[in-house]
Coordinates of C-alpha atoms in Angstrom, one line a residue:
X29 CA 0.0 0.0 0.0
X30 CA 1.3 3.4 -0.8
X31 CA 2.1 5.7 2.0
X32 CA -0.4 8.6 2.7
X33 CA 0.4 12.0 1.4
X34 CA 1.1 14.6 4.1
X35 CA -1.2 17.5 4.1
X36 CA 1.6 20.0 3.7
X37 CA 2.3 18.4 0.4
X38 CA -1.2 18.9 -0.7
X39 CA -1.1 22.6 0.2
X40 CA 2.2 23.0 -1.7
X41 CA 0.8 21.3 -4.8
X42 CA -2.4 23.5 -4.6
X43 CA -0.3 26.7 -4.2
X44 CA 2.0 25.8 -7.3
X45 CA -1.1 24.9 -9.4
X46 CA -3.0 28.1 -8.5
X47 CA 0.0 30.4 -8.9
X48 CA 1.4 28.6 -12.0
X49 CA 4.8 29.3 -10.5
X50 CA 7.2 27.5 -8.1
X51 CA 8.7 30.8 -7.0
X52 CA 5.4 32.6 -6.3
X53 CA 4.1 29.6 -4.4
X54 CA 7.2 29.4 -2.3
X55 CA 6.9 33.1 -1.4
X56 CA 3.3 32.7 -0.4
X57 CA 4.1 29.7 1.7
X58 CA 7.2 31.4 3.3
X59 CA 9.3 28.6 1.9
X60 CA 12.1 28.3 -0.7
X61 CA 11.7 27.4 -4.4
X62 CA 14.0 24.4 -3.9
X63 CA 11.9 23.0 -1.1
X64 CA 8.7 23.4 -3.1
X65 CA 10.4 21.7 -6.2
X66 CA 11.5 18.8 -4.1
X67 CA 8.1 18.4 -2.6
X68 CA 6.3 18.3 -5.9
X69 CA 8.9 15.8 -7.3
X70 CA 8.4 13.6 -4.3
X71 CA 4.6 13.9 -4.6
X72 CA 4.6 12.9 -8.3
X73 CA 7.1 10.0 -7.6
X74 CA 4.8 8.7 -4.8
X75 CA 1.7 8.9 -6.9
X76 CA 3.5 7.6 -10.1
X77 CA 1.9 10.3 -12.3
X78 CA 2.9 13.7 -13.7
X79 CA 0.9 16.4 -12.1
X80 CA 2.5 19.5 -13.5
X81 CA 4.4 20.3 -16.7
X82 CA 7.0 23.1 -16.7
X83 CA 8.0 25.6 -19.4
X84 CA 10.6 28.2 -19.2
X85 CA 8.1 30.8 -18.0
X86 CA 5.2 29.1 -16.2
X87 CA 3.7 25.9 -14.8
X88 CA 0.9 24.1 -16.3
X89 CA -1.5 21.5 -14.6
X90 CA -1.9 18.2 -16.5
X91 CA -5.2 16.5 -16.8
X92 CA -4.3 14.1 -14.0
X93 CA -3.2 17.1 -12.0
X94 CA -6.5 18.8 -12.6
X95 CA -8.4 15.8 -11.0
X96 CA -6.0 15.7 -8.2
X97 CA -6.2 19.4 -7.6
X98 CA -10.0 19.3 -7.4
X99 CA -9.7 16.6 -4.7
X100 CA -7.1 18.5 -2.8
X101 CA -9.1 21.6 -2.7
X102 CA -12.0 19.7 -1.4
X103 CA -9.8 18.1 1.3
X104 CA -8.2 21.3 2.3
X105 CA -11.4 23.2 2.2
X106 CA -13.0 20.8 4.7
X107 CA -10.0 21.1 7.0
X108 CA -10.1 24.9 6.7
X109 CA -13.8 24.9 7.5
X110 CA -13.2 22.7 10.6
X111 CA -10.4 25.0 11.7
X112 CA -12.5 28.1 11.0
X113 CA -15.5 26.7 13.0
X114 CA -13.3 25.9 16.0
X115 CA -11.5 29.2 15.8
X116 CA -14.5 31.4 14.9
X117 CA -14.1 33.4 18.2
X118 CA -10.3 33.9 17.7
X119 CA -9.3 37.5 17.4
X120 CA -8.4 38.3 13.7
X121 CA -4.6 38.1 13.0
X122 CA -2.2 37.3 10.2
X123 CA -1.8 38.6 6.7
X124 CA -4.8 39.6 4.6
X125 CA -4.1 39.8 0.8
X126 CA -6.4 42.1 -1.2
X127 CA -6.5 43.0 -4.9
X128 CA -8.4 46.1 -6.3
X129 CA -8.5 48.3 -9.4
X130 CA -5.7 50.9 -9.3
X131 CA -7.7 54.1 -9.1
X132 CA -10.5 52.6 -6.8
X133 CA -7.9 51.0 -4.6
X134 CA -5.8 54.1 -4.2
X135 CA -8.7 56.4 -3.5
X136 CA -11.2 54.3 -1.7
X137 CA -9.7 50.9 -0.5
X138 CA -6.3 52.2 0.8
X139 CA -7.8 54.4 3.4
X140 CA -10.3 51.6 4.4
X141 CA -7.4 49.3 4.9
X142 CA -5.6 51.7 7.2
X143 CA -8.7 52.3 9.2
X144 CA -9.3 48.6 9.5
X145 CA -5.9 48.0 11.0
X146 CA -6.6 50.5 13.8
X147 CA -9.3 48.1 14.9
X148 CA -7.4 44.9 14.3
X149 CA -3.7 45.7 14.8
X150 CA -2.7 42.0 14.6
X151 CA -3.9 41.9 11.0
X152 CA -1.3 43.0 8.3
X153 CA -2.6 43.9 4.8
X154 CA -1.0 43.4 1.5
X155 CA -2.9 45.5 -1.1
X156 CA -2.1 44.8 -4.7
X157 CA -3.5 47.4 -7.2
X158 CA -4.1 46.2 -10.8
X159 CA -6.6 46.9 -13.6
X160 CA -5.9 43.4 -15.1
X161 CA -8.9 41.2 -14.4
X162 CA -8.2 38.1 -16.5
X163 CA -6.8 36.1 -13.7
X164 CA -8.4 37.2 -10.5
X165 CA -6.4 35.2 -8.1
X166 CA -3.1 35.5 -9.9
X167 CA -1.8 37.6 -7.0
X168 CA -2.7 35.0 -4.5
X169 CA -5.3 37.3 -3.0
X170 CA -7.8 36.4 -0.3
X171 CA -10.2 38.9 -1.7
X172 CA -10.4 40.7 -5.0
X173 CA -12.5 43.8 -6.0
X174 CA -13.4 44.0 -9.6
X175 CA -15.7 46.1 -11.8
X176 CA -18.3 43.8 -13.1
X177 CA -18.7 40.0 -12.7
X178 CA -15.8 37.6 -13.5
X179 CA -16.3 35.8 -16.8
X180 CA -14.6 32.5 -15.5
X181 CA -13.4 30.7 -12.4
X182 CA -15.3 29.2 -9.4
X183 CA -15.5 32.2 -7.2
X184 CA -18.0 33.5 -4.5
X185 CA -19.1 36.8 -6.1
X186 CA -21.4 39.5 -4.7
X187 CA -22.0 43.2 -5.4
X188 CA -20.7 45.5 -2.7
X189 CA -21.1 48.9 -4.4
X190 CA -23.6 50.2 -6.9
X191 CA -22.2 53.1 -9.0
X192 CA -23.1 54.5 -12.4
X193 CA -20.8 56.1 -15.1
X194 CA -20.6 59.7 -15.9
X195 CA -19.9 61.4 -19.2
X196 CA -17.9 64.4 -18.2
X197 CA -15.5 67.2 -19.2
X198 CA -14.1 70.3 -17.8
X199 CA -16.1 73.6 -17.8
X200 CA -13.6 75.1 -20.2
X201 CA -14.1 72.4 -22.7
X202 CA -17.8 72.7 -22.8
X203 CA -17.4 76.5 -23.0
X204 CA -15.4 76.2 -26.2
X205 CA -17.1 73.1 -27.8
X206 CA -20.6 73.1 -26.3
X207 CA -22.3 70.2 -24.5
X208 CA -23.7 67.2 -26.5
X209 CA -27.5 67.1 -26.3
X210 CA -27.8 63.4 -27.3
X211 CA -25.4 60.4 -27.7
X212 CA -25.2 61.0 -31.4
X213 CA -23.7 64.4 -30.8
X214 CA -20.5 62.7 -29.4
X215 CA -19.4 62.3 -33.0
X216 CA -18.6 66.0 -33.0
X217 CA -16.5 65.9 -29.8
X218 CA -12.9 64.9 -28.8
X219 CA -13.1 61.6 -27.0
X220 CA -10.7 60.7 -24.1
X221 CA -10.9 56.9 -23.8
X222 CA -9.4 54.0 -21.9
X223 CA -7.6 51.3 -23.7
X224 CA -8.3 47.6 -23.0
X225 CA -5.9 45.0 -24.6
X226 CA -4.2 47.8 -26.4
X227 CA -7.5 48.8 -28.1
X228 CA -9.2 52.2 -27.4
X229 CA -12.7 51.8 -26.2
X230 CA -14.3 54.3 -28.7
X231 CA -17.9 53.0 -28.4
X232 CA -20.0 54.0 -25.5
X233 CA -23.3 52.2 -24.5
X234 CA -26.5 54.3 -23.9
X235 CA -30.1 53.3 -23.4
X236 CA -32.2 54.7 -26.2
X237 CA -36.0 53.9 -26.6
X238 CA -35.7 51.1 -24.1
X239 CA -32.7 49.3 -25.5
X240 CA -29.0 49.7 -25.3
X241 CA -27.1 51.1 -28.3
X242 CA -23.5 51.9 -28.9
X243 CA -22.3 55.3 -30.1
X244 CA -18.8 56.0 -31.5
X245 CA -16.8 58.9 -30.1
X246 CA -13.7 60.1 -32.1
X247 CA -10.6 59.4 -30.1
X248 CA -8.4 62.3 -29.4
X249 CA -6.4 60.8 -26.5
X250 CA -6.3 57.2 -25.2
X251 CA -4.4 55.5 -22.5
X252 CA -4.5 52.3 -20.5
X253 CA -4.4 54.3 -17.3
X254 CA -7.7 55.6 -15.9
X255 CA -6.0 58.2 -13.9
X256 CA -4.3 59.6 -17.1
X257 CA -7.7 59.7 -18.7
X258 CA -9.0 61.5 -15.7
X259 CA -6.2 64.1 -15.8
X260 CA -6.8 64.8 -19.5
X261 CA -10.4 65.5 -18.8
X262 CA -9.5 67.9 -16.0
X263 CA -7.0 69.6 -18.3
X264 CA -9.9 70.3 -20.8
X265 CA -8.7 68.0 -23.5
X266 CA -12.1 66.4 -24.2
X267 CA -14.9 64.3 -22.9
X268 CA -14.4 61.1 -20.8
X269 CA -16.5 58.3 -19.6
X270 CA -15.6 57.7 -16.0
X271 CA -17.0 55.8 -12.9
X272 CA -18.5 58.0 -10.2
X273 CA -15.9 56.5 -7.7
X274 CA -13.2 58.0 -9.9
X275 CA -14.7 61.6 -10.4
X276 CA -17.0 62.2 -7.4
X277 CA -14.8 64.8 -5.9
X278 CA -14.3 66.6 -9.1
X279 CA -18.1 66.7 -10.0
X280 CA -18.7 68.0 -6.5
X281 CA -16.0 70.7 -6.8
X282 CA -16.9 71.8 -10.2
X283 CA -13.7 70.8 -12.0
X284 CA -15.7 68.4 -14.1
X285 CA -19.3 68.8 -15.4
X286 CA -21.5 65.9 -16.3
X287 CA -23.7 65.7 -19.4
X288 CA -26.2 63.4 -21.1
X289 CA -27.6 62.5 -17.7
X290 CA -31.0 61.7 -19.2
X291 CA -29.5 58.7 -21.0
X292 CA -28.9 55.6 -18.9
X293 CA -25.4 54.0 -19.3
X294 CA -23.7 50.7 -18.3
X295 CA -23.1 50.7 -14.5
X296 CA -19.7 50.5 -12.8
X297 CA -20.8 48.3 -10.0
X298 CA -18.0 46.9 -7.8
X299 CA -18.0 43.2 -7.0
X300 CA -16.1 41.3 -4.1
X301 CA -14.7 38.0 -5.3
X302 CA -12.9 35.3 -3.4
X303 CA -12.3 31.5 -3.8
X304 CA -15.1 29.3 -2.9
X305 CA -14.4 27.9 0.6
X306 CA -16.6 26.4 3.3
X307 CA -14.7 28.5 6.0
X308 CA -13.0 31.8 5.9
X309 CA -10.3 33.1 8.3
X310 CA -11.6 35.5 10.9
X311 CA -9.5 38.3 9.5
X312 CA -11.1 37.8 6.1
X313 CA -14.7 37.7 7.5
X314 CA -13.9 40.8 9.7
X315 CA -12.6 42.8 6.7
X316 CA -15.6 41.8 4.5
X317 CA -18.0 43.1 7.2
X318 CA -16.0 46.3 7.6
X319 CA -15.7 46.8 3.9
X320 CA -19.5 46.5 3.4
X321 CA -20.2 49.1 6.0
X322 CA -17.7 51.6 4.4
X323 CA -18.9 51.1 0.9
X324 CA -22.5 51.5 1.8
X325 CA -21.6 54.9 3.1
X326 CA -19.8 55.6 -0.2
X327 CA -22.9 54.5 -2.2
X328 CA -25.0 56.8 -0.2
X329 CA -22.8 59.8 -1.3
X330 CA -23.1 58.7 -4.9
X331 CA -26.9 58.8 -4.6
X332 CA -26.7 62.4 -4.0
X333 CA -24.9 63.3 -7.2

């Protein structure tokens, strides 16, 4: 009979499979790449099957590895649930890893993290800011905040903030160019647009006669940075489509003016996403509750705009 696999080997395998990297998995586990590599080699030898394939830049899970990974997640999930149930009353402590969009994270989430630590000083927080949403857990995050629902992956997902998008420009721009009266008027204006996958998003969606339609805006300036797009709008370079959580302060202060408010647009709702688990560490549960409270206050401010 084959010897049983130690639980620590299962955790190491899951970490490597999810991170697609021996180095990143070792860092997350506070171990060394050599130890992680030897552990995976010993596990594969014991099982008599290849679980992972390596290339020069990444690690891939084999079909056999996918089957084993699913079982390992189930086993470790049950164990984590048992630990969480027993330790539910334990004071939150340890590292919390959080991922958020760059602008939203800098303006809204960073202050929330600092405030949370005043309540729970035994919790350390690693906040990663990224606008890349194709691999939500690539950073090894416990929680991820994203605009819109993820398109793939087995995640627990729930909306934590409702927010609309605003078509806006500086007062000086509208003084020189006039305001568009309907979405079709955008064709006569200078568009400041965000890039996704190296392509400028030059079509904006509006509700017209009960259905959503796209309208093209000529691209004067484009960038993959939302903050650059915002600054261009403040500088009077054109019209931008921005989330309220990006431009709230500028609309209130009069540096930006909103137009086309009578036409509904796609929302910029924020979703909280995390891996499906039967039990969450107390630090994660505490932060989720704290985040909910703070974002509800933020949503209340948006309702007044």
